[in-house]
Short mmCIF file of C-alpha atoms and ligand atoms in Angstrom, two decimals:
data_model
loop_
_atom_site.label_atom_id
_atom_site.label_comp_id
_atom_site.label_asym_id
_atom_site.label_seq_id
_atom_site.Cartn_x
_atom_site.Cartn_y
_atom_site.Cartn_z
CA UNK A 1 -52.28 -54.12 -71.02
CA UNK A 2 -49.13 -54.55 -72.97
CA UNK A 3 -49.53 -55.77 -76.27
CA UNK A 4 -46.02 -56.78 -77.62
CA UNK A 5 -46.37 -57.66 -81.54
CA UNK A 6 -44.57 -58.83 -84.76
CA UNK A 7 -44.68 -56.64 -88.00
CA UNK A 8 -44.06 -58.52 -90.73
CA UNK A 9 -44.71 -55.93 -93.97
CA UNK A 10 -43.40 -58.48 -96.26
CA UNK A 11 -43.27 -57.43 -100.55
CA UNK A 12 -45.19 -55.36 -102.57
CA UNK A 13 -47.62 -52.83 -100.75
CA UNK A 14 -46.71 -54.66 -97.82
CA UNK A 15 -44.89 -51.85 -96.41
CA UNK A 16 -47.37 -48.96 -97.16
CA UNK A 17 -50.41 -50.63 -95.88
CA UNK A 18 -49.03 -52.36 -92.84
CA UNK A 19 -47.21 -48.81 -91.63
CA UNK A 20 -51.03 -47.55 -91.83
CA UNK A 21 -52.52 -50.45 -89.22
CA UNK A 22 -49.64 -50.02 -87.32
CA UNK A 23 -50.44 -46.09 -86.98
CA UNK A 24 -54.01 -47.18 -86.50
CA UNK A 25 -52.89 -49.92 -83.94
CA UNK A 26 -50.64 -47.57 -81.98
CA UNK A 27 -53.11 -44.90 -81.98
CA UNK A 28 -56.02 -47.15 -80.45
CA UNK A 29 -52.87 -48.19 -77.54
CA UNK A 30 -52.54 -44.43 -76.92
CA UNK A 31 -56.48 -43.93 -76.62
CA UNK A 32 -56.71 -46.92 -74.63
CA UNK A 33 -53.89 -46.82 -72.05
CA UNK A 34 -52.07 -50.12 -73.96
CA UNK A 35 -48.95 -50.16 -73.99
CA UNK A 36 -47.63 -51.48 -77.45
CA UNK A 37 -43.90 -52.63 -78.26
CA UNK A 38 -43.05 -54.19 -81.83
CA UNK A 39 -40.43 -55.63 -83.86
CA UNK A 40 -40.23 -55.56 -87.36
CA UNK A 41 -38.95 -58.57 -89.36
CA UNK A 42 -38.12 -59.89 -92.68
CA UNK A 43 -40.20 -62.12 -94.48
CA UNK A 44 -41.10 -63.11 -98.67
CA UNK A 45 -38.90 -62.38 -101.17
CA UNK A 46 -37.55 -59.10 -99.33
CA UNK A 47 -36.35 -61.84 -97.17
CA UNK A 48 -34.79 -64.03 -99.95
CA UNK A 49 -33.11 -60.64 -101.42
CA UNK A 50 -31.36 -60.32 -98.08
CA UNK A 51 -31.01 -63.34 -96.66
CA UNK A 52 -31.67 -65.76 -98.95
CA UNK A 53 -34.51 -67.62 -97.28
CA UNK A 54 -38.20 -66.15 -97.56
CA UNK A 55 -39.33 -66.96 -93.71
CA UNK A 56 -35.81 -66.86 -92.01
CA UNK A 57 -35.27 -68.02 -88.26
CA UNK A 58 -34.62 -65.02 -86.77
CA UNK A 59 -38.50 -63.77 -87.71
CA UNK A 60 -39.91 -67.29 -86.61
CA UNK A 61 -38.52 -66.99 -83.12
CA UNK A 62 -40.10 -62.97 -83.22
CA UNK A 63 -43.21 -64.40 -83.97
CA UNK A 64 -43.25 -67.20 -81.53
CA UNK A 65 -42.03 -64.76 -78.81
CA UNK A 66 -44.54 -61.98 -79.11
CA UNK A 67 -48.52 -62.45 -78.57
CA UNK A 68 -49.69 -61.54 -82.62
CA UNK A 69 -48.53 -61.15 -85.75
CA UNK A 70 -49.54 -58.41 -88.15
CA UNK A 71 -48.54 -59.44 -91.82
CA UNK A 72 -48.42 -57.34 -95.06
CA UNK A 73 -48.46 -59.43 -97.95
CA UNK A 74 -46.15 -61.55 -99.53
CA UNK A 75 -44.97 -61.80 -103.46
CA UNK A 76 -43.22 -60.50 -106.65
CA UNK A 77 -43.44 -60.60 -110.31
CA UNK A 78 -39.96 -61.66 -110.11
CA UNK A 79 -40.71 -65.38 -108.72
CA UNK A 80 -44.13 -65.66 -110.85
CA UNK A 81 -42.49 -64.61 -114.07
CA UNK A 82 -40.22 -67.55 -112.99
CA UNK A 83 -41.35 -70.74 -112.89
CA UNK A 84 -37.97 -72.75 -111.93
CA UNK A 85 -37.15 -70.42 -109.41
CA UNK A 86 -35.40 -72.49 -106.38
CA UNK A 87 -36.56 -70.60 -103.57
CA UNK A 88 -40.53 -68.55 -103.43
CA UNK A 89 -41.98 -65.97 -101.46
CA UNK A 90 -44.81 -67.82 -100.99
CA UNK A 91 -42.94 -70.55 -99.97
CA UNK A 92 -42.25 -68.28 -96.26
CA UNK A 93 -45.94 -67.71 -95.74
CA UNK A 94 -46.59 -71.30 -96.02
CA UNK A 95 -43.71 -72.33 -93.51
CA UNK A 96 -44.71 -69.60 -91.35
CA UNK A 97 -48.13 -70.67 -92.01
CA UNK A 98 -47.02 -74.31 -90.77
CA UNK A 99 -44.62 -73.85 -88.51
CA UNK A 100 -47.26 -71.40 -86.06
CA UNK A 101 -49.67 -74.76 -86.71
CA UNK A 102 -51.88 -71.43 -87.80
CA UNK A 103 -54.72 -74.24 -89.36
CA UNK A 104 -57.86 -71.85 -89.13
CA UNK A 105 -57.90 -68.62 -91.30
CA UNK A 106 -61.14 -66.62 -90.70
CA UNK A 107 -62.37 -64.50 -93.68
CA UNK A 108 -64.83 -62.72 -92.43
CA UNK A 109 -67.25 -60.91 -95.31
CA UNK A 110 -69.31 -57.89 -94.59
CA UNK A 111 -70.77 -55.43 -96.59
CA UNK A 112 -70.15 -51.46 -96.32
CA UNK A 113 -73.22 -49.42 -97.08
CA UNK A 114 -71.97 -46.87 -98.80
CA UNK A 115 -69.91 -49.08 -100.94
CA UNK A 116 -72.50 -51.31 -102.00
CA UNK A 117 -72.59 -49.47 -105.67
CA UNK A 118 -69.43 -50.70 -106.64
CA UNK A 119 -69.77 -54.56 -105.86
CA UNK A 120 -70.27 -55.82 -109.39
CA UNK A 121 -73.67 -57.61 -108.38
CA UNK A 122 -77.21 -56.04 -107.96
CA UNK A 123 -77.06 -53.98 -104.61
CA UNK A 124 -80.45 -55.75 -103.59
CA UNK A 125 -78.46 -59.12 -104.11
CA UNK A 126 -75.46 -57.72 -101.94
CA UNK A 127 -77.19 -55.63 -99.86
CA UNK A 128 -77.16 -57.49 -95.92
CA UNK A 129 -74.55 -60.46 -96.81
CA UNK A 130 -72.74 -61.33 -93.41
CA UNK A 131 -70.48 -64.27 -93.57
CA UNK A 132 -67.20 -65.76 -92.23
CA UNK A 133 -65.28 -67.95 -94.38
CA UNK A 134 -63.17 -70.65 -92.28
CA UNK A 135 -60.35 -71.93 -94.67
CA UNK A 136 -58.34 -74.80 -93.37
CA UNK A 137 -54.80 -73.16 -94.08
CA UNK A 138 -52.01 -75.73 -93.06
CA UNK A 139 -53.03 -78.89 -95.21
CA UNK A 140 -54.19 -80.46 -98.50
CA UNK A 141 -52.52 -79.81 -101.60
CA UNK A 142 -50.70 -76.84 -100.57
CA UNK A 143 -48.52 -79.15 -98.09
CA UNK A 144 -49.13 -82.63 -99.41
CA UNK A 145 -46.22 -84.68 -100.59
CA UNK A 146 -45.70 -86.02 -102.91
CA UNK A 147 -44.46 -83.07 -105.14
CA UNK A 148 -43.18 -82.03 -108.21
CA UNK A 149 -41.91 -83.42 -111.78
CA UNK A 150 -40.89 -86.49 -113.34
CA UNK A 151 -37.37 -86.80 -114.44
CA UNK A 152 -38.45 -86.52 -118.09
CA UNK A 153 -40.02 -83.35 -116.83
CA UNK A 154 -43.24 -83.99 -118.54
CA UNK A 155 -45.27 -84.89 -115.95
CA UNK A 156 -45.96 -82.85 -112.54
CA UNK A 157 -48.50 -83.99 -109.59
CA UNK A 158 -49.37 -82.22 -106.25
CA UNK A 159 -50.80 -84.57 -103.61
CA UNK A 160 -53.95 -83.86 -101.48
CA UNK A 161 -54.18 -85.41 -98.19
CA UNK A 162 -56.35 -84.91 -95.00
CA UNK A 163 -56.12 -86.37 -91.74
CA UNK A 164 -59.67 -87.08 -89.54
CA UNK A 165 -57.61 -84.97 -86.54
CA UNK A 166 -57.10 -81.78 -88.95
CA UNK A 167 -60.80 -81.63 -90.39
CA UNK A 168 -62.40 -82.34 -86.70
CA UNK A 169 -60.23 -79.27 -85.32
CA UNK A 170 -61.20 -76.99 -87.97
CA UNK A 171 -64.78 -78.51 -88.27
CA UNK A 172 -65.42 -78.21 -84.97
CA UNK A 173 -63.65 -74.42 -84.80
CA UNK A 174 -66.54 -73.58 -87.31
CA UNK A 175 -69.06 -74.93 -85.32
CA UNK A 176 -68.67 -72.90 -82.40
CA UNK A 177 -68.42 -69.63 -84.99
CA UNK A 178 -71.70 -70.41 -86.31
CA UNK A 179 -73.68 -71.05 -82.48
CA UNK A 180 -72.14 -67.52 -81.88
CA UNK A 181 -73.95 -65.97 -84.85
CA UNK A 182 -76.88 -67.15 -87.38
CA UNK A 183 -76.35 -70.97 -86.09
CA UNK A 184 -76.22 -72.30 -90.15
CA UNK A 185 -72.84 -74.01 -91.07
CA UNK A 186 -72.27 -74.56 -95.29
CA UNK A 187 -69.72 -77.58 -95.14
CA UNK A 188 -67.92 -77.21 -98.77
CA UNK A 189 -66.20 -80.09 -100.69
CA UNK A 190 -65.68 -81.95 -103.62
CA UNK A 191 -67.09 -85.41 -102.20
CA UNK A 192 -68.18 -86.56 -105.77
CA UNK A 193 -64.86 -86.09 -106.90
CA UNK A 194 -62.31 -86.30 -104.16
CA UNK A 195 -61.44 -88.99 -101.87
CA UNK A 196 -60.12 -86.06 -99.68
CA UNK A 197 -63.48 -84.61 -99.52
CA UNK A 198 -65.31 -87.81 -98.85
CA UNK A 199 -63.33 -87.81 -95.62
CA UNK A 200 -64.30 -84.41 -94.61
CA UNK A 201 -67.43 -85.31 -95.36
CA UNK A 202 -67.61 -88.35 -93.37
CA UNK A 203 -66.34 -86.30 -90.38
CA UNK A 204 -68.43 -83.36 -90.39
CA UNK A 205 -71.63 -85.49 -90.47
CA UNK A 206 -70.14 -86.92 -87.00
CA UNK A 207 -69.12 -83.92 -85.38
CA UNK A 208 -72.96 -81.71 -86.53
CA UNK A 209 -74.27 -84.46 -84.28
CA UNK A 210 -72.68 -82.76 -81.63
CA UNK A 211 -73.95 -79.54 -82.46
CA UNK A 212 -77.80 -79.85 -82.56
CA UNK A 213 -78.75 -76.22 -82.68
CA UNK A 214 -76.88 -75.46 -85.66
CA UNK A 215 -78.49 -76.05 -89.32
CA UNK A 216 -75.82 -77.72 -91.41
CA UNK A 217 -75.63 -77.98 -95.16
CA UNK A 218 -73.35 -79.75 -97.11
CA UNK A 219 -72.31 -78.31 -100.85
CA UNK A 220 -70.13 -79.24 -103.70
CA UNK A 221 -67.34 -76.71 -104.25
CA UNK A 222 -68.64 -75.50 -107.70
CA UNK A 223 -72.00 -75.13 -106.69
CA UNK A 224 -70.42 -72.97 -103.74
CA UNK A 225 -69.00 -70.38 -106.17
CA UNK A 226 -72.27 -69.98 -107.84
CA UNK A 227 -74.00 -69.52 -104.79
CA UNK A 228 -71.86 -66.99 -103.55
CA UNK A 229 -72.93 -64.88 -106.46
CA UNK A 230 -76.36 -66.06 -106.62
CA UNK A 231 -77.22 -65.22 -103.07
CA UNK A 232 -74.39 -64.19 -101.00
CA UNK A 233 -77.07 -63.92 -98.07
CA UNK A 234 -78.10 -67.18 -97.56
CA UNK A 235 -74.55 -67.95 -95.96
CA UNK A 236 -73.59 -67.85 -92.51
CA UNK A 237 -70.65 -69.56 -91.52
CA UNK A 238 -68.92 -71.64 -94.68
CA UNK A 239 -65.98 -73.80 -93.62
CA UNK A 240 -63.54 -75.66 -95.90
CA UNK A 241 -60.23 -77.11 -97.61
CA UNK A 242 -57.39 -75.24 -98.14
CA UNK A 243 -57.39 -74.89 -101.57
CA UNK A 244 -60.77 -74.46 -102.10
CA UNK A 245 -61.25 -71.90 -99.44
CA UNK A 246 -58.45 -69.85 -100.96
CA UNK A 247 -60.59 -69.75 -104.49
CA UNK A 248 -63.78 -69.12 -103.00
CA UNK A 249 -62.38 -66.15 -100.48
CA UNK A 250 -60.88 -64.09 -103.43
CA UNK A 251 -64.59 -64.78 -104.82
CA UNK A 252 -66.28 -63.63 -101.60
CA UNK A 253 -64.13 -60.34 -101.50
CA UNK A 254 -65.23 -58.30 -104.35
CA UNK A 255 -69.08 -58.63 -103.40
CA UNK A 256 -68.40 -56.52 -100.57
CA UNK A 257 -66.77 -53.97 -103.81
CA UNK A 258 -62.74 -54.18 -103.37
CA UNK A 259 -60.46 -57.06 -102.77
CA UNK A 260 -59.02 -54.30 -100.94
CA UNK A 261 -61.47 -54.40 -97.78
CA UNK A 262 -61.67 -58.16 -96.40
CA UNK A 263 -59.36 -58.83 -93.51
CA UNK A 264 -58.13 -62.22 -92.12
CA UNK A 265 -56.77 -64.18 -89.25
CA UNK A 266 -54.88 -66.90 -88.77
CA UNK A 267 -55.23 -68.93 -85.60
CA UNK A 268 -53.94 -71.94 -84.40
CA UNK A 269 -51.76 -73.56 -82.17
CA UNK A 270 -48.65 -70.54 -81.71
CA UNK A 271 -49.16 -66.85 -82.33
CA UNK A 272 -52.37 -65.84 -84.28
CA UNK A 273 -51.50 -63.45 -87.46
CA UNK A 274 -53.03 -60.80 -88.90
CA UNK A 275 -53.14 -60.05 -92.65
CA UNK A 276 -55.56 -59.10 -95.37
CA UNK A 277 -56.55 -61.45 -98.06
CA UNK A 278 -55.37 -59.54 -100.99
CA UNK A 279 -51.88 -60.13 -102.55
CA UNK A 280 -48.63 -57.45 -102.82
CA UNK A 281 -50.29 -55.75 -105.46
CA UNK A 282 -46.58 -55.34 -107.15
CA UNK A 283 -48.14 -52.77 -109.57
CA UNK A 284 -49.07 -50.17 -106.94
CA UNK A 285 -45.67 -50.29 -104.45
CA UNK A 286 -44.19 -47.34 -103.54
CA UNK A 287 -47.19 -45.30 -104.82
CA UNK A 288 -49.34 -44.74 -101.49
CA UNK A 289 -52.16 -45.60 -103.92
CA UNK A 290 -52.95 -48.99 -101.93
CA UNK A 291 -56.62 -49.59 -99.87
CA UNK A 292 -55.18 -49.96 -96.53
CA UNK A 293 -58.28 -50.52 -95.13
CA UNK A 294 -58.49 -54.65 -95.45
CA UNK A 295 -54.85 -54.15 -93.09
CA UNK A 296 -56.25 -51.68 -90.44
CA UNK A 297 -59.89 -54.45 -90.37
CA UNK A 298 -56.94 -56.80 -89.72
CA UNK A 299 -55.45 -54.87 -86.76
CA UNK A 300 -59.49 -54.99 -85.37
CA UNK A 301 -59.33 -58.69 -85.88
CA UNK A 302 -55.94 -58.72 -83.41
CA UNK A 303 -57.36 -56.64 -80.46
CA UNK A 304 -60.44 -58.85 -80.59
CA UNK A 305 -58.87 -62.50 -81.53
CA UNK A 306 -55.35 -62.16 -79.90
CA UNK A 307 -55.72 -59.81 -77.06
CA UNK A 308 -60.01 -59.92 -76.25
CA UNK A 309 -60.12 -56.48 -76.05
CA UNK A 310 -63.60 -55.68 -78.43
CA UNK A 311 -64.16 -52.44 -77.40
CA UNK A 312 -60.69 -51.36 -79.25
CA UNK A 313 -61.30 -53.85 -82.43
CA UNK A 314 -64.63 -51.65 -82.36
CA UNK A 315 -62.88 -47.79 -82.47
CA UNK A 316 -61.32 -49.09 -85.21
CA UNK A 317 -64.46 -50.58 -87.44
CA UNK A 318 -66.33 -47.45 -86.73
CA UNK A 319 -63.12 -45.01 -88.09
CA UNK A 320 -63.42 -47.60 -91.05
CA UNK A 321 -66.88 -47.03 -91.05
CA UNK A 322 -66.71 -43.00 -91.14
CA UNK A 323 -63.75 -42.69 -93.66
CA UNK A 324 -65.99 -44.77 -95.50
CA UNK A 325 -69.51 -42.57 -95.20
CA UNK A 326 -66.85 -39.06 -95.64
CA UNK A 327 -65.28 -40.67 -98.70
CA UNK A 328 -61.60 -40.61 -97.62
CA UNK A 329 -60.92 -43.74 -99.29
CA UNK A 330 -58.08 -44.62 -101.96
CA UNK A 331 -58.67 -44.78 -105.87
CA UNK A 332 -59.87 -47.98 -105.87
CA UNK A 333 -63.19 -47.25 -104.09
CA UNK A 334 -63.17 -43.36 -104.76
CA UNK A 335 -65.41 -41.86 -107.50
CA UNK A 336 -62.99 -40.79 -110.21
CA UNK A 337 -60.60 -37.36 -109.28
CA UNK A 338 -61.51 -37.68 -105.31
CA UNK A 339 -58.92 -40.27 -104.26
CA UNK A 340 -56.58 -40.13 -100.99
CA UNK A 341 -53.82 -41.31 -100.69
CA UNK A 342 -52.99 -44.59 -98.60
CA UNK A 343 -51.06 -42.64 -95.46
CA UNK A 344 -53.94 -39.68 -95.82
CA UNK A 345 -56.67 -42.48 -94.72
CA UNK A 346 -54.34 -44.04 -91.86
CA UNK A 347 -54.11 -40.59 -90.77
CA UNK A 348 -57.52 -39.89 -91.03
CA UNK A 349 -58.31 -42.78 -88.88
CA UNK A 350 -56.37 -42.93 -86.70
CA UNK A 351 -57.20 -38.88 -85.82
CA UNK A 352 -61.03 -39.69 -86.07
CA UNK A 353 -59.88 -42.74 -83.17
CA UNK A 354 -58.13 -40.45 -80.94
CA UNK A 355 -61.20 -37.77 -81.08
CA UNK A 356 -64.17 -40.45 -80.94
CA UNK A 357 -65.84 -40.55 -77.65
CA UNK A 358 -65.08 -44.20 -75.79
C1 IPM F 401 -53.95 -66.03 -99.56
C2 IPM F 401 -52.91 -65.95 -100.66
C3 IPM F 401 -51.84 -66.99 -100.41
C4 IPM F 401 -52.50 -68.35 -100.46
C5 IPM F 401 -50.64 -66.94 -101.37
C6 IPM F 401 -49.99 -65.58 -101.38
C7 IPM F 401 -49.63 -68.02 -101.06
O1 IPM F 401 -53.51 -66.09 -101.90
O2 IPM F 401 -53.57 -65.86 -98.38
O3 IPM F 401 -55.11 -66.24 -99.86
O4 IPM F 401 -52.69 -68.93 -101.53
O5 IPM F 401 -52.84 -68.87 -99.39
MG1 MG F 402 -55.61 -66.16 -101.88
#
């Protein structure tokens, strides 16, 4: 098959970890008989240095021509330190985010055996917890208008809104996850509160009655984020807002015991991307000290989301699996004095893919 994708490494770590999945990715082409051509493009605030425009044209019309997108990560101290900047990094992941009409982002969360001791909760609490996250990514307050500051400057307001055609897609997206796996859907909102969240309510209770076989419980955001840490096994599939789904996934990650290890993708109406959920990690660029493990799940995620092909997304997970079990893993998961470095575990997958039996 050939397998023509976007690299987008974006700021930060981007660059490290996505070179890594794209060794992994190339390696798993070569094992496979794919054959894999890729473009690299600009995009965050190494876009604004050089352009001036954090998702420029000429990577929009890359992504829309090529059949997936795998993403780095996108920030820099030098925008957040700066509060009346004029132009964001973030502000290219969201128009990229948009303009692919990418509205579903699936978090999946799965624990790692062997990495169980580091998840700050109880290993018999975290032991076993399987769940997908579905975060509605291309509406509510991130995109609602209007925006921004009175002309005193003392006042500032964000706008939530919702449409009944944007939580049926994404409500109905979850639904089919969950009658592929435990058959329980956790619908989470605000609808006390928010007039947003009544809405999603209202829908969701129409479209479960089109899905009979699944279980479907409905749960107020805060009580969500306690649950998670309560009992992070008694969720299947959770689907959600934008906003809140953002909060709850960074939540979700560290159970499994690094931010570093939870892949993502994007899928919609254009090209599907590929990205962890972490951030650019500023901190750590240029050090080969980043996980680039939550990247090279994400590459798994593309050969089973954008091109069907399981049996590759698997090679991968089980490399993952046995860098994991060896301990070739960066500092953030090593015990103290045995860390690798990032390119000596995308090496050391990728070799353990080429010599694993099909
Ligand atoms: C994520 C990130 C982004 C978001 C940022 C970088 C804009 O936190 O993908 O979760 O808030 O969506
Ligand atoms: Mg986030």
């Amino acid at each position: 098959m050939k397998l023509n994708i976007a690299v987008l490494p974006g700021d930060g770590i981007g660059p490290e970890i996505v070179a890594q999945a794209l060794k992994v990715t190339s390696t798993v082409c070569r094992k496979f008989g794919h054959e894999l051509s890729y473009k690299e493009a600009l995009t965050g605030a190494a876009a604004i240095d050089a352009v001036g425009n954090p998702y420029p044209e000429e990577t929009h019309t890359l992504c829309m021509e090529s059949d997936a997108v795998l993403f780095g990560a996108i920030g820099s101290p030098k925008y957040d330190n700066d509060p009346s900047a004029k132009v964001r990094p973030e502000q290219g992941l969201l128009t990229m985010r948009k303009r692919l009409g990418l509205y579903a982002n699936i978090r999946p969360v799965t624990t790692f055996p062997s990495l169980i001791h580091q998840s700050p909760l109880r290993s018999d609490l975290v032991k076993g917890a399987d769940f997908i996250c579905i975060r509605e990514l291309t509406g509510g307050i991130y995109f609602g208008r209007p925006q921004g500051r009175s002309e005193d400057g003392l006042t500032a307001y964000d706008t939530c809104v919702y449409t009944v055609e944007e939580i049926e897609r994404i409500v109905r997206l979850a639904y089919n996850f969950a009658l592929r796996r435990q058959k329980k859907l956790t619908v989470v909102d605000k609808a006390n509160i928010l007039c947003t969240s009544r809405l999603w309510r209202q829908v969701s209770q129409r479209v479960e009655k089109e899905f009979p076989e699944v279980t479907t419980e409905y749960m107020f955001v805060d009580n969500a984020a306690m649950q998670l840490i309560l009992n992070p096994k008694r969720f299947d599939v959770l689907v959600t807002e934008n906003m809140f789904g953002d909060i709850l996934t960074d939540e979700a990650s560290v159970i499994t015991g690094s931010l570093g290890m939870l892949p993502s993708a994007s899928i919609g109406i254009h090209t599907s991307v590929f990205e962890p959920i972490h951030g650019s990690y500023p901190q750590a660029a240029r050090k080969n000290i980043a996980n680039p493990l939550a990247t090279i799940l994400s590459a798994a995620l593309m050969f089973e989301y954008a091109f069907h092909l399981p049996d590759e997304g698997k090679a991968i997970r089980d490399a993952v699996d046995a860098s994991l079990n060896e301990k070739i893993v960066t500092e953030d998961i090593a015990e103290k004095g045995k860390a690798y470095k990032t390119s000596e575990v995308g090496e050391w997958i990728a070799d353990k893919i080429l010599n694993q039996k099909k």
